[in-house]
Amino acid sequence: MSEVILETRGLTKHYGGVHALNDADFVLNNGEHVAIMGDNGAGKSTFVRQITGVEQRTNGTITFDGQDVHFAGPIDAREAGIETVFQTLALADDLDVPDNLFLGREITKYDWLGPFRLLDYKAMRAATIEGLERTAVKIPNIRNTIQNMSGGQRQCVAIARTATFSSKLTIMDEPTAALGVQETEQVENIIRTLKDNGEPLILVSHNMRQVFDLVDRIVVFRRGRIVANLNAADTDGQDVVSYITGAKTGIEYEGAA
Amino acid sequence: MAKPTQSTGGLDFDKNKRSWPNELNILIALIVIIGVFELLGQTLPYMNEQSFLFDSRDRFDSIFNEARLRIIILQVSIIGIIALGVTQVIISGGIDLSSGPLVGATAMIVMSFAQTELVNGGANPKAVFGEWAFDLPILIPIIVGLAFGAMIGAINGSLIAFTRIPPFIATLGMFLICRGIAQAWTRGKPVSFPTEGYAGLGSGMMPVYWFIGLAVVFHCVLKYTVYGKHTYAIGSNEDAARMSGINVQKHKVLVYMIASMLAAFAAIILSSKNLTAQSGMGIFYELYAIAMAVIGGVSLTGGRGSIVGTVLGAMVFGVIQSGFTYVKLDAYFQLMAMGVIIIGAVVLDKVRQERAASRK
């Protein structure tokens, strides 16, 4: 396994005349947790969408796990090992936890039956419980349907997917934006578990306290450019806010803002 | 259940809050409805204390009124087969209005390939094709019928999946097209006199066996196969299904194809049972099939419902129909009463859903 899990060089995305993302050079090491911060429209989500294949980049290269990649869609990215927890949860409300975790990639028996191949419920339940334990997600009853769960539990189910499929990289876009205090804590605990397991993470967040609590490094976006790359231990909230608002610009990024 | 070890706000699993299977509600409703008719039979002055369900005749020692039970289930079997397909369509978040006319069209076409040459020693007076189409092996009309159903279903499904027009409109168009095919096939003339083998498909209690057999098959398909899981997933959250890598368009085509093939099979059984095919066959069947599914707890918003529910819904439907006749309710009022009951079932389902949502 290579030391660098994800690297982008000159990643650029133009929407017509709008330069949403310009020359983003970004490196993520294995086992590292990085936060992406920035004001609305700074290019955070655009950046995530290029990596996960939701959109096609205008320019630049993405190297994932040592290989140049061109994802045609989010499914390609997922198959390569990038799991994304989106702001809007992609869960089917009427299905239970294992069904949702394995949606579209069910464990099956008698595959010659084509679309009518049988589901291996037992194996999927076992894998679900294992995944939940690895992420320390607490869900009282995995056979419960999603619609009977709280927002926090739903978020946990979405996150547990990443663990169940031992993905190489997890991306979370505002995972706690809609959650209460206790539920936020639950999600943060999962993130800590991922850290302990040495699984790399990109966290998009507005929550300064959360970012300083959880990650090793903070990358700040402003007006479509990366304007700062800071070690969480060497910086503070004031500093990060200055970069976000443009009051301050990193030395190596002079002229970018 | 293990308690959460961290202060994480995870709720404990409360057995009392577990939602109780909807099928049980329908079973209870079925029993209550039977009870009401039984009670009406005992109390209404003109009923002479007849029993709805039980055998009250002296010289027989059977417990139930078997003749009535048989009629009830026979009555709903053919529409029930359609309802099995409609259930899958509704679970996937769609609707199929074309099944009734499809029954008419398929019956006409199929019967043309199932005719026998000699009728009472003379030539078949209702021959559609020439000599070559007489006394064909029984498999040929069945294959023709299922293929026609598959074709109509594929058109329905493709229209809905690829042009993204609402299922209501696509299948409404197909409703008219199929009724047109049924009428144009023989310019409105009925097609009759099937071969002995073909007539055997739907004779006696055969429709009931087909219905039960297909219900068991599709219960398993919906519950234990990838096809079933994806059908629920698409009806529950189509975007999530797409994001998860399910080929939603292909799956929808398959769902509509299966539904239309079931309707076509119902047409085969119906024409065999009646020994004739008429272009007006299957009028209102699409609505009755939808009604059975809806009474059986299949949610019109998609994602929820089951074959067991639909079978129970079909039984409720049959019991009500039979019960109205039993209490001598004028046939003219039966449709109205049926309408009230269908609306009632949907309202009850809505109330139940909202209660479940507020319980969180």
Tab-separated table of N, CA, C and O in Angstrom, chain B residues 198-302:
chain	number	residue	atom	x	y	z
B	198	TYR	N	-56.715	-26.907	-23.956
B	198	TYR	CA	-56.731	-25.503	-23.551
B	198	TYR	C	-57.847	-25.239	-22.554
B	198	TYR	O	-57.663	-24.526	-21.565
B	199	ALA	N	-58.996	-25.862	-22.803
B	199	ALA	CA	-60.138	-25.666	-21.907
B	199	ALA	C	-59.832	-26.191	-20.507
B	199	ALA	O	-60.406	-25.736	-19.523
B	200	GLY	N	-58.886	-27.140	-20.434
B	200	GLY	CA	-58.554	-27.712	-19.132
B	200	GLY	C	-57.763	-26.769	-18.236
B	200	GLY	O	-57.747	-26.926	-17.010
B	201	LEU	N	-57.120	-25.766	-18.850
B	201	LEU	CA	-56.259	-24.864	-18.072
B	201	LEU	C	-57.022	-24.103	-16.990
B	201	LEU	O	-56.480	-23.824	-15.923
B	202	GLY	N	-58.267	-23.763	-17.312
B	202	GLY	CA	-58.992	-22.917	-16.367
B	202	GLY	C	-60.295	-23.535	-15.887
B	202	GLY	O	-61.149	-22.848	-15.341
B	203	SER	N	-60.425	-24.834	-16.111
B	203	SER	CA	-61.694	-25.454	-15.725
B	203	SER	C	-61.736	-25.717	-14.221
B	203	SER	O	-60.698	-25.836	-13.576
B	204	GLY	N	-62.930	-25.806	-13.708
B	204	GLY	CA	-63.119	-26.145	-12.291
B	204	GLY	C	-62.374	-25.199	-11.373
B	204	GLY	O	-62.453	-23.975	-11.519
B	205	MET	N	-61.615	-25.787	-10.459
B	205	MET	CA	-60.889	-24.974	-9.486
B	205	MET	C	-59.484	-24.618	-9.956
B	205	MET	O	-58.694	-24.070	-9.187
B	206	MET	N	-59.161	-24.906	-11.216
B	206	MET	CA	-57.809	-24.623	-11.711
B	206	MET	C	-57.362	-23.172	-11.475
B	206	MET	O	-56.224	-22.946	-11.060
B	207	PRO	N	-58.235	-22.166	-11.722
B	207	PRO	CA	-57.775	-20.784	-11.492
B	207	PRO	C	-57.267	-20.572	-10.068
B	207	PRO	O	-56.278	-19.857	-9.858
B	208	VAL	N	-57.907	-21.234	-9.110
B	208	VAL	CA	-57.491	-21.081	-7.717
B	208	VAL	C	-56.084	-21.639	-7.531
B	208	VAL	O	-55.235	-21.014	-6.891
B	209	TYR	N	-55.835	-22.826	-8.117
B	209	TYR	CA	-54.509	-23.423	-7.966
B	209	TYR	C	-53.443	-22.549	-8.608
B	209	TYR	O	-52.354	-22.365	-8.064
B	210	TRP	N	-53.756	-22.007	-9.798
B	210	TRP	CA	-52.801	-21.107	-10.460
B	210	TRP	C	-52.509	-19.899	-9.577
B	210	TRP	O	-51.366	-19.499	-9.405
B	211	PHE	N	-53.592	-19.329	-9.037
B	211	PHE	CA	-53.451	-18.127	-8.206
B	211	PHE	C	-52.561	-18.414	-6.998
B	211	PHE	O	-51.596	-17.699	-6.733
B	212	ILE	N	-52.862	-19.514	-6.293
B	212	ILE	CA	-52.098	-19.827	-5.086
B	212	ILE	C	-50.641	-20.142	-5.452
B	212	ILE	O	-49.704	-19.654	-4.818
B	213	GLY	N	-50.477	-20.935	-6.519
B	213	GLY	CA	-49.119	-21.291	-6.940
B	213	GLY	C	-48.295	-20.063	-7.299
B	213	GLY	O	-47.169	-19.890	-6.825
B	214	LEU	N	-48.883	-19.180	-8.106
B	214	LEU	CA	-48.153	-17.975	-8.523
B	214	LEU	C	-47.904	-17.052	-7.333
B	214	LEU	O	-46.863	-16.389	-7.251
B	215	ALA	N	-48.870	-17.012	-6.413
B	215	ALA	CA	-48.695	-16.168	-5.224
B	215	ALA	C	-47.495	-16.645	-4.422
B	215	ALA	O	-46.663	-15.840	-3.972
B	216	VAL	N	-47.376	-17.968	-4.249
B	216	VAL	CA	-46.237	-18.507	-3.495
B	216	VAL	C	-44.928	-18.158	-4.220
B	216	VAL	O	-43.974	-17.685	-3.605
B	217	VAL	N	-44.917	-18.364	-5.542
B	217	VAL	CA	-43.707	-18.077	-6.312
B	217	VAL	C	-43.299	-16.612	-6.144
B	217	VAL	O	-42.153	-16.295	-5.810
B	218	PHE	N	-44.268	-15.701	-6.332
B	218	PHE	CA	-43.888	-14.287	-6.311
B	218	PHE	C	-43.665	-13.756	-4.895
B	218	PHE	O	-42.934	-12.790	-4.707
B	219	HIS	N	-44.268	-14.427	-3.926
B	219	HIS	CA	-43.920	-14.087	-2.543
B	219	HIS	C	-42.428	-14.328	-2.329
B	219	HIS	O	-41.713	-13.480	-1.801
B	220	CYS	N	-41.974	-15.511	-2.758
B	220	CYS	CA	-40.554	-15.846	-2.589
B	220	CYS	C	-39.673	-14.916	-3.421
B	220	CYS	O	-38.622	-14.469	-2.956
B	221	VAL	N	-40.120	-14.632	-4.643
B	221	VAL	CA	-39.316	-13.770	-5.518
B	221	VAL	C	-39.128	-12.394	-4.877
B	221	VAL	O	-38.030	-11.844	-4.843
B	222	LEU	N	-40.220	-11.839	-4.333
B	222	LEU	CA	-40.121	-10.495	-3.758
B	222	LEU	C	-39.304	-10.500	-2.471
B	222	LEU	O	-38.629	-9.534	-2.149
B	223	LYS	N	-39.379	-11.588	-1.736
B	223	LYS	CA	-38.753	-11.598	-0.424
B	223	LYS	C	-37.303	-12.063	-0.457
B	223	LYS	O	-36.478	-11.581	0.314
B	224	TYR	N	-37.007	-13.004	-1.346
B	224	TYR	CA	-35.707	-13.657	-1.242
B	224	TYR	C	-34.771	-13.413	-2.417
B	224	TYR	O	-33.693	-13.983	-2.460
B	225	THR	N	-35.181	-12.611	-3.396
B	225	THR	CA	-34.270	-12.417	-4.528
B	225	THR	C	-33.848	-10.957	-4.673
B	225	THR	O	-34.486	-10.050	-4.120
B	226	VAL	N	-32.785	-10.777	-5.424
B	226	VAL	CA	-32.266	-9.443	-5.696
B	226	VAL	C	-33.336	-8.613	-6.410
B	226	VAL	O	-33.515	-7.430	-6.123
B	227	TYR	N	-34.063	-9.270	-7.324
B	227	TYR	CA	-35.136	-8.575	-8.038
B	227	TYR	C	-36.113	-7.930	-7.048
B	227	TYR	O	-36.459	-6.759	-7.172
B	228	GLY	N	-36.523	-8.718	-6.057
B	228	GLY	CA	-37.475	-8.204	-5.075
B	228	GLY	C	-36.901	-7.048	-4.276
B	228	GLY	O	-37.532	-6.005	-4.108
B	229	LYS	N	-35.672	-7.223	-3.822
B	229	LYS	CA	-35.048	-6.190	-2.990
B	229	LYS	C	-34.931	-4.881	-3.765
B	229	LYS	O	-35.217	-3.803	-3.247
B	230	HIS	N	-34.532	-4.984	-5.025
B	230	HIS	CA	-34.379	-3.770	-5.832
B	230	HIS	C	-35.728	-3.125	-6.127
B	230	HIS	O	-35.824	-1.905	-6.229
B	231	THR	N	-36.764	-3.951	-6.249
B	231	THR	CA	-38.094	-3.392	-6.482
B	231	THR	C	-38.509	-2.519	-5.293
B	231	THR	O	-38.982	-1.396	-5.467
B	232	TYR	N	-38.306	-3.030	-4.091
B	232	TYR	CA	-38.624	-2.247	-2.899
B	232	TYR	C	-37.742	-0.999	-2.819
B	232	TYR	O	-38.214	0.085	-2.480
B	233	ALA	N	-36.459	-1.168	-3.131
B	233	ALA	CA	-35.518	-0.050	-3.015
B	233	ALA	C	-35.903	1.083	-3.961
B	233	ALA	O	-35.893	2.256	-3.582
B	234	ILE	N	-36.282	0.726	-5.196
B	234	ILE	CA	-36.625	1.756	-6.178
B	234	ILE	C	-37.895	2.483	-5.745
B	234	ILE	O	-37.987	3.711	-5.839
B	235	GLY	N	-38.866	1.740	-5.227
B	235	GLY	CA	-40.093	2.376	-4.775
B	235	GLY	C	-39.876	3.226	-3.534
B	235	GLY	O	-40.573	4.202	-3.295
B	236	SER	N	-38.900	2.840	-2.752
B	236	SER	CA	-38.652	3.527	-1.490
B	236	SER	C	-37.888	4.826	-1.704
B	236	SER	O	-38.218	5.855	-1.124
B	237	ASN	N	-36.846	4.759	-2.506
B	237	ASN	CA	-36.029	5.946	-2.767
B	237	ASN	C	-35.263	5.716	-4.064
B	237	ASN	O	-34.210	5.095	-4.072
B	238	GLU	N	-35.844	6.217	-5.136
B	238	GLU	CA	-35.281	5.920	-6.455
B	238	GLU	C	-33.861	6.464	-6.599
B	238	GLU	O	-32.996	5.823	-7.173
B	239	ASP	N	-33.629	7.658	-6.044
B	239	ASP	CA	-32.293	8.251	-6.149
B	239	ASP	C	-31.263	7.415	-5.411
B	239	ASP	O	-30.155	7.198	-5.890
B	240	ALA	N	-31.658	6.946	-4.215
B	240	ALA	CA	-30.740	6.113	-3.441
B	240	ALA	C	-30.425	4.839	-4.204
B	240	ALA	O	-29.280	4.381	-4.230
B	241	ALA	N	-31.446	4.276	-4.843
B	241	ALA	CA	-31.238	3.052	-5.610
B	241	ALA	C	-30.259	3.304	-6.742
B	241	ALA	O	-29.351	2.513	-6.991
B	242	ARG	N	-30.423	4.449	-7.413
B	242	ARG	CA	-29.543	4.776	-8.531
B	242	ARG	C	-28.121	4.992	-8.031
B	242	ARG	O	-27.158	4.498	-8.615
B	243	MET	N	-28.002	5.719	-6.918
B	243	MET	CA	-26.675	5.990	-6.341
B	243	MET	C	-25.990	4.701	-5.912
B	243	MET	O	-24.770	4.633	-5.826
B	244	SER	N	-26.800	3.694	-5.577
B	244	SER	CA	-26.226	2.437	-5.097
B	244	SER	C	-25.817	1.537	-6.245
B	244	SER	O	-25.390	0.418	-6.017
B	245	GLY	N	-26.013	2.010	-7.456
B	245	GLY	CA	-25.543	1.231	-8.587
B	245	GLY	C	-26.577	0.307	-9.190
B	245	GLY	O	-26.269	-0.526	-10.025
B	246	ILE	N	-27.837	0.426	-8.741
B	246	ILE	CA	-28.889	-0.384	-9.348
B	246	ILE	C	-29.249	0.217	-10.701
B	246	ILE	O	-29.406	1.438	-10.811
B	247	ASN	N	-29.376	-0.628	-11.707
B	247	ASN	CA	-29.815	-0.154	-13.017
B	247	ASN	C	-31.333	0.025	-12.975
B	247	ASN	O	-32.103	-0.898	-13.276
B	248	VAL	N	-31.745	1.231	-12.565
B	248	VAL	CA	-33.150	1.475	-12.290
B	248	VAL	C	-34.009	1.298	-13.537
B	248	VAL	O	-35.089	0.700	-13.498
B	249	GLN	N	-33.507	1.781	-14.679
B	249	GLN	CA	-34.306	1.727	-15.907
B	249	GLN	C	-34.561	0.284	-16.321
B	249	GLN	O	-35.690	-0.111	-16.606
B	250	LYS	N	-33.495	-0.500	-16.327
B	250	LYS	CA	-33.633	-1.908	-16.723
B	250	LYS	C	-34.592	-2.618	-15.775
B	250	LYS	O	-35.437	-3.416	-16.206
B	251	HIS	N	-34.455	-2.294	-14.500
B	251	HIS	CA	-35.292	-2.974	-13.519
B	251	HIS	C	-36.767	-2.642	-13.714
B	251	HIS	O	-37.628	-3.501	-13.607
B	252	LYS	N	-37.051	-1.375	-14.018
B	252	LYS	CA	-38.450	-0.983	-14.220
B	252	LYS	C	-39.055	-1.728	-15.403
B	252	LYS	O	-40.195	-2.178	-15.340
B	253	VAL	N	-38.284	-1.847	-16.488
B	253	VAL	CA	-38.790	-2.576	-17.654
B	253	VAL	C	-39.149	-4.000	-17.243
B	253	VAL	O	-40.211	-4.518	-17.586
B	254	LEU	N	-38.276	-4.603	-16.451
B	254	LEU	CA	-38.513	-5.982	-16.004
B	254	LEU	C	-39.785	-6.075	-15.154
B	254	LEU	O	-40.598	-6.997	-15.324
B	255	VAL	N	-39.970	-5.116	-14.245
B	255	VAL	CA	-41.152	-5.138	-13.377
B	255	VAL	C	-42.434	-5.056	-14.212
B	255	VAL	O	-43.371	-5.840	-14.010
B	256	TYR	N	-42.467	-4.130	-15.175
B	256	TYR	CA	-43.680	-3.990	-15.987
B	256	TYR	C	-43.891	-5.207	-16.881
B	256	TYR	O	-45.019	-5.605	-17.161
B	257	MET	N	-42.778	-5.804	-17.336
B	257	MET	CA	-42.910	-7.005	-18.157
B	257	MET	C	-43.529	-8.139	-17.355
B	257	MET	O	-44.434	-8.836	-17.826
B	258	ILE	N	-43.055	-8.322	-16.139
B	258	ILE	CA	-43.594	-9.404	-15.307
B	258	ILE	C	-45.070	-9.147	-15.009
B	258	ILE	O	-45.907	-10.055	-15.082
B	259	ALA	N	-45.400	-7.900	-14.713
B	259	ALA	CA	-46.793	-7.567	-14.404
B	259	ALA	C	-47.691	-7.871	-15.601
B	259	ALA	O	-48.769	-8.465	-15.458
B	260	SER	N	-47.245	-7.481	-16.793
B	260	SER	CA	-48.083	-7.693	-17.974
B	260	SER	C	-48.150	-9.167	-18.338
B	260	SER	O	-49.179	-9.646	-18.831
B	261	MET	N	-47.079	-9.896	-18.085
B	261	MET	CA	-47.129	-11.336	-18.356
B	261	MET	C	-48.112	-12.014	-17.408
B	261	MET	O	-48.820	-12.948	-17.805
B	262	LEU	N	-48.172	-11.558	-16.181
B	262	LEU	CA	-49.153	-12.123	-15.248
B	262	LEU	C	-50.572	-11.798	-15.711
B	262	LEU	O	-51.469	-12.645	-15.644
B	263	ALA	N	-50.777	-10.570	-16.200
B	263	ALA	CA	-52.101	-10.204	-16.713
B	263	ALA	C	-52.436	-11.063	-17.932
B	263	ALA	O	-53.574	-11.528	-18.090
B	264	ALA	N	-51.441	-11.304	-18.787
B	264	ALA	CA	-51.668	-12.139	-19.963
B	264	ALA	C	-51.999	-13.566	-19.543
B	264	ALA	O	-52.882	-14.211	-20.121
B	265	PHE	N	-51.325	-14.032	-18.513
B	265	PHE	CA	-51.618	-15.382	-18.034
B	265	PHE	C	-53.035	-15.439	-17.474
B	265	PHE	O	-53.772	-16.422	-17.697
B	266	ALA	N	-53.442	-14.397	-16.767
B	266	ALA	CA	-54.819	-14.331	-16.262
B	266	ALA	C	-55.801	-14.402	-17.426
B	266	ALA	O	-56.861	-15.046	-17.321
B	267	ALA	N	-55.439	-13.773	-18.548
B	267	ALA	CA	-56.311	-13.802	-19.729
B	267	ALA	C	-56.429	-15.219	-20.273
B	267	ALA	O	-57.515	-15.655	-20.686
B	268	ILE	N	-55.321	-15.955	-20.265
B	268	ILE	CA	-55.345	-17.345	-20.739
B	268	ILE	C	-56.298	-18.162	-19.867
B	268	ILE	O	-57.176	-18.886	-20.362
B	269	ILE	N	-56.145	-18.005	-18.553
B	269	ILE	CA	-56.983	-18.773	-17.630
B	269	ILE	C	-58.451	-18.367	-17.781
B	269	ILE	O	-59.354	-19.211	-17.809
B	270	LEU	N	-58.688	-17.072	-17.910
B	270	LEU	CA	-60.067	-16.582	-18.008
B	270	LEU	C	-60.741	-17.087	-19.279
B	270	LEU	O	-61.881	-17.561	-19.247
B	271	SER	N	-60.020	-17.001	-20.418
B	271	SER	CA	-60.629	-17.434	-21.675
B	271	SER	C	-60.837	-18.940	-21.663
B	271	SER	O	-61.814	-19.453	-22.215
B	272	SER	N	-59.929	-19.644	-21.016
B	272	SER	CA	-60.079	-21.085	-20.913
B	272	SER	C	-61.277	-21.443	-20.040
B	272	SER	O	-62.057	-22.343	-20.353
B	273	LYS	N	-61.430	-20.705	-18.957
B	273	LYS	CA	-62.544	-20.952	-18.034
B	273	LYS	C	-63.879	-20.673	-18.723
B	273	LYS	O	-64.837	-21.436	-18.610
B	274	ASN	N	-63.922	-19.572	-19.485
B	274	ASN	CA	-65.178	-19.174	-20.128
B	274	ASN	C	-65.399	-19.856	-21.474
B	274	ASN	O	-66.455	-19.699	-22.072
B	275	LEU	N	-64.372	-20.542	-21.974
B	275	LEU	CA	-64.406	-21.217	-23.277
B	275	LEU	C	-64.653	-20.243	-24.426
B	275	LEU	O	-65.036	-20.636	-25.520
B	276	THR	N	-64.455	-18.987	-24.169
B	276	THR	CA	-64.637	-17.994	-25.220
B	276	THR	C	-63.826	-16.751	-24.884
B	276	THR	O	-63.433	-16.547	-23.742
B	277	ALA	N	-63.538	-15.953	-25.900
B	277	ALA	CA	-62.862	-14.676	-25.668
B	277	ALA	C	-63.686	-13.575	-26.310
B	277	ALA	O	-64.159	-13.724	-27.439
B	278	GLN	N	-63.881	-12.503	-25.539
B	278	GLN	CA	-64.615	-11.359	-26.077
B	278	GLN	C	-63.805	-10.100	-25.831
B	278	GLN	O	-63.079	-10.013	-24.847
B	279	SER	N	-63.980	-9.143	-26.736
B	279	SER	CA	-63.132	-7.950	-26.632
B	279	SER	C	-63.408	-7.166	-25.354
B	279	SER	O	-62.570	-6.417	-24.889
B	280	GLY	N	-64.593	-7.363	-24.787
B	280	GLY	CA	-64.924	-6.614	-23.568
B	280	GLY	C	-64.460	-7.286	-22.293
B	280	GLY	O	-64.758	-6.828	-21.189
B	281	MET	N	-63.720	-8.371	-22.433
B	281	MET	CA	-63.250	-9.075	-21.229
B	281	MET	C	-62.296	-8.206	-20.423
B	281	MET	O	-61.492	-7.472	-20.977
B	282	GLY	N	-62.390	-8.353	-19.120
B	282	GLY	CA	-61.426	-7.671	-18.273
B	282	GLY	C	-61.760	-6.228	-17.977
B	282	GLY	O	-60.910	-5.480	-17.500
B	283	ILE	N	-62.995	-5.835	-18.252
B	283	ILE	CA	-63.380	-4.464	-17.922
B	283	ILE	C	-63.346	-4.267	-16.405
B	283	ILE	O	-63.856	-5.101	-15.661
B	284	PHE	N	-62.702	-3.210	-15.981
B	284	PHE	CA	-62.545	-2.869	-14.551
B	284	PHE	C	-61.523	-3.735	-13.828
B	284	PHE	O	-61.259	-3.519	-12.656
B	285	TYR	N	-60.956	-4.749	-14.528
B	285	TYR	CA	-60.019	-5.645	-13.826
B	285	TYR	C	-58.814	-4.888	-13.293
B	285	TYR	O	-58.312	-5.188	-12.222
B	286	GLU	N	-58.323	-3.915	-14.085
B	286	GLU	CA	-57.136	-3.185	-13.634
B	286	GLU	C	-57.424	-2.458	-12.322
B	286	GLU	O	-56.596	-2.422	-11.428
B	287	LEU	N	-58.669	-1.935	-12.229
B	287	LEU	CA	-59.010	-1.202	-11.010
B	287	LEU	C	-59.225	-2.161	-9.850
B	287	LEU	O	-58.830	-1.888	-8.714
B	288	TYR	N	-59.863	-3.303	-10.121
B	288	TYR	CA	-60.056	-4.279	-9.050
B	288	TYR	C	-58.714	-4.799	-8.556
B	288	TYR	O	-58.514	-4.987	-7.342
B	289	ALA	N	-57.794	-5.036	-9.503
B	289	ALA	CA	-56.470	-5.545	-9.108
B	289	ALA	C	-55.750	-4.513	-8.241
B	289	ALA	O	-55.150	-4.859	-7.213
B	290	ILE	N	-55.839	-3.243	-8.639
B	290	ILE	CA	-55.213	-2.191	-7.827
B	290	ILE	C	-55.882	-2.136	-6.456
B	290	ILE	O	-55.228	-2.020	-5.422
B	291	ALA	N	-57.220	-2.279	-6.470
B	291	ALA	CA	-57.959	-2.242	-5.207
B	291	ALA	C	-57.524	-3.371	-4.279
B	291	ALA	O	-57.325	-3.158	-3.079
B	292	MET	N	-57.344	-4.570	-4.826
B	292	MET	CA	-56.900	-5.699	-3.998
B	292	MET	C	-55.553	-5.396	-3.354
B	292	MET	O	-55.337	-5.642	-2.173
B	293	ALA	N	-54.649	-4.862	-4.173
B	293	ALA	CA	-53.320	-4.540	-3.654
B	293	ALA	C	-53.419	-3.474	-2.569
B	293	ALA	O	-52.792	-3.585	-1.508
B	294	VAL	N	-54.240	-2.461	-2.827
B	294	VAL	CA	-54.342	-1.346	-1.879
B	294	VAL	C	-55.004	-1.803	-0.577
B	294	VAL	O	-54.535	-1.477	0.517
B	295	ILE	N	-56.069	-2.594	-0.702
B	295	ILE	CA	-56.695	-3.138	0.513
B	295	ILE	C	-55.670	-3.988	1.259
B	295	ILE	O	-55.622	-4.001	2.488
B	296	GLY	N	-54.817	-4.657	0.491
B	296	GLY	CA	-53.792	-5.510	1.098
B	296	GLY	C	-52.597	-4.753	1.653
B	296	GLY	O	-51.610	-5.362	2.026
B	297	GLY	N	-52.672	-3.442	1.688
B	297	GLY	CA	-51.631	-2.668	2.359
B	297	GLY	C	-50.458	-2.264	1.479
B	297	GLY	O	-49.431	-1.822	1.981
B	298	VAL	N	-50.598	-2.419	0.168
B	298	VAL	CA	-49.534	-1.961	-0.718
B	298	VAL	C	-49.664	-0.443	-0.842
B	298	VAL	O	-50.716	0.056	-1.213
B	299	SER	N	-48.591	0.265	-0.494
B	299	SER	CA	-48.662	1.725	-0.465
B	299	SER	C	-48.479	2.304	-1.858
B	299	SER	O	-47.533	1.962	-2.564
B	300	LEU	N	-49.399	3.201	-2.236
B	300	LEU	CA	-49.328	3.786	-3.578
B	300	LEU	C	-48.122	4.696	-3.755
B	300	LEU	O	-47.778	5.066	-4.866
B	301	THR	N	-47.470	5.058	-2.657
B	301	THR	CA	-46.260	5.868	-2.779
B	301	THR	C	-45.031	4.989	-3.001
B	301	THR	O	-43.927	5.486	-3.158
B	302	GLY	N	-45.229	3.684	-2.992
B	302	GLY	CA	-44.126	2.779	-3.296
B	302	GLY	C	-43.356	2.332	-2.076
B	302	GLY	O	-43.441	2.938	-1.004
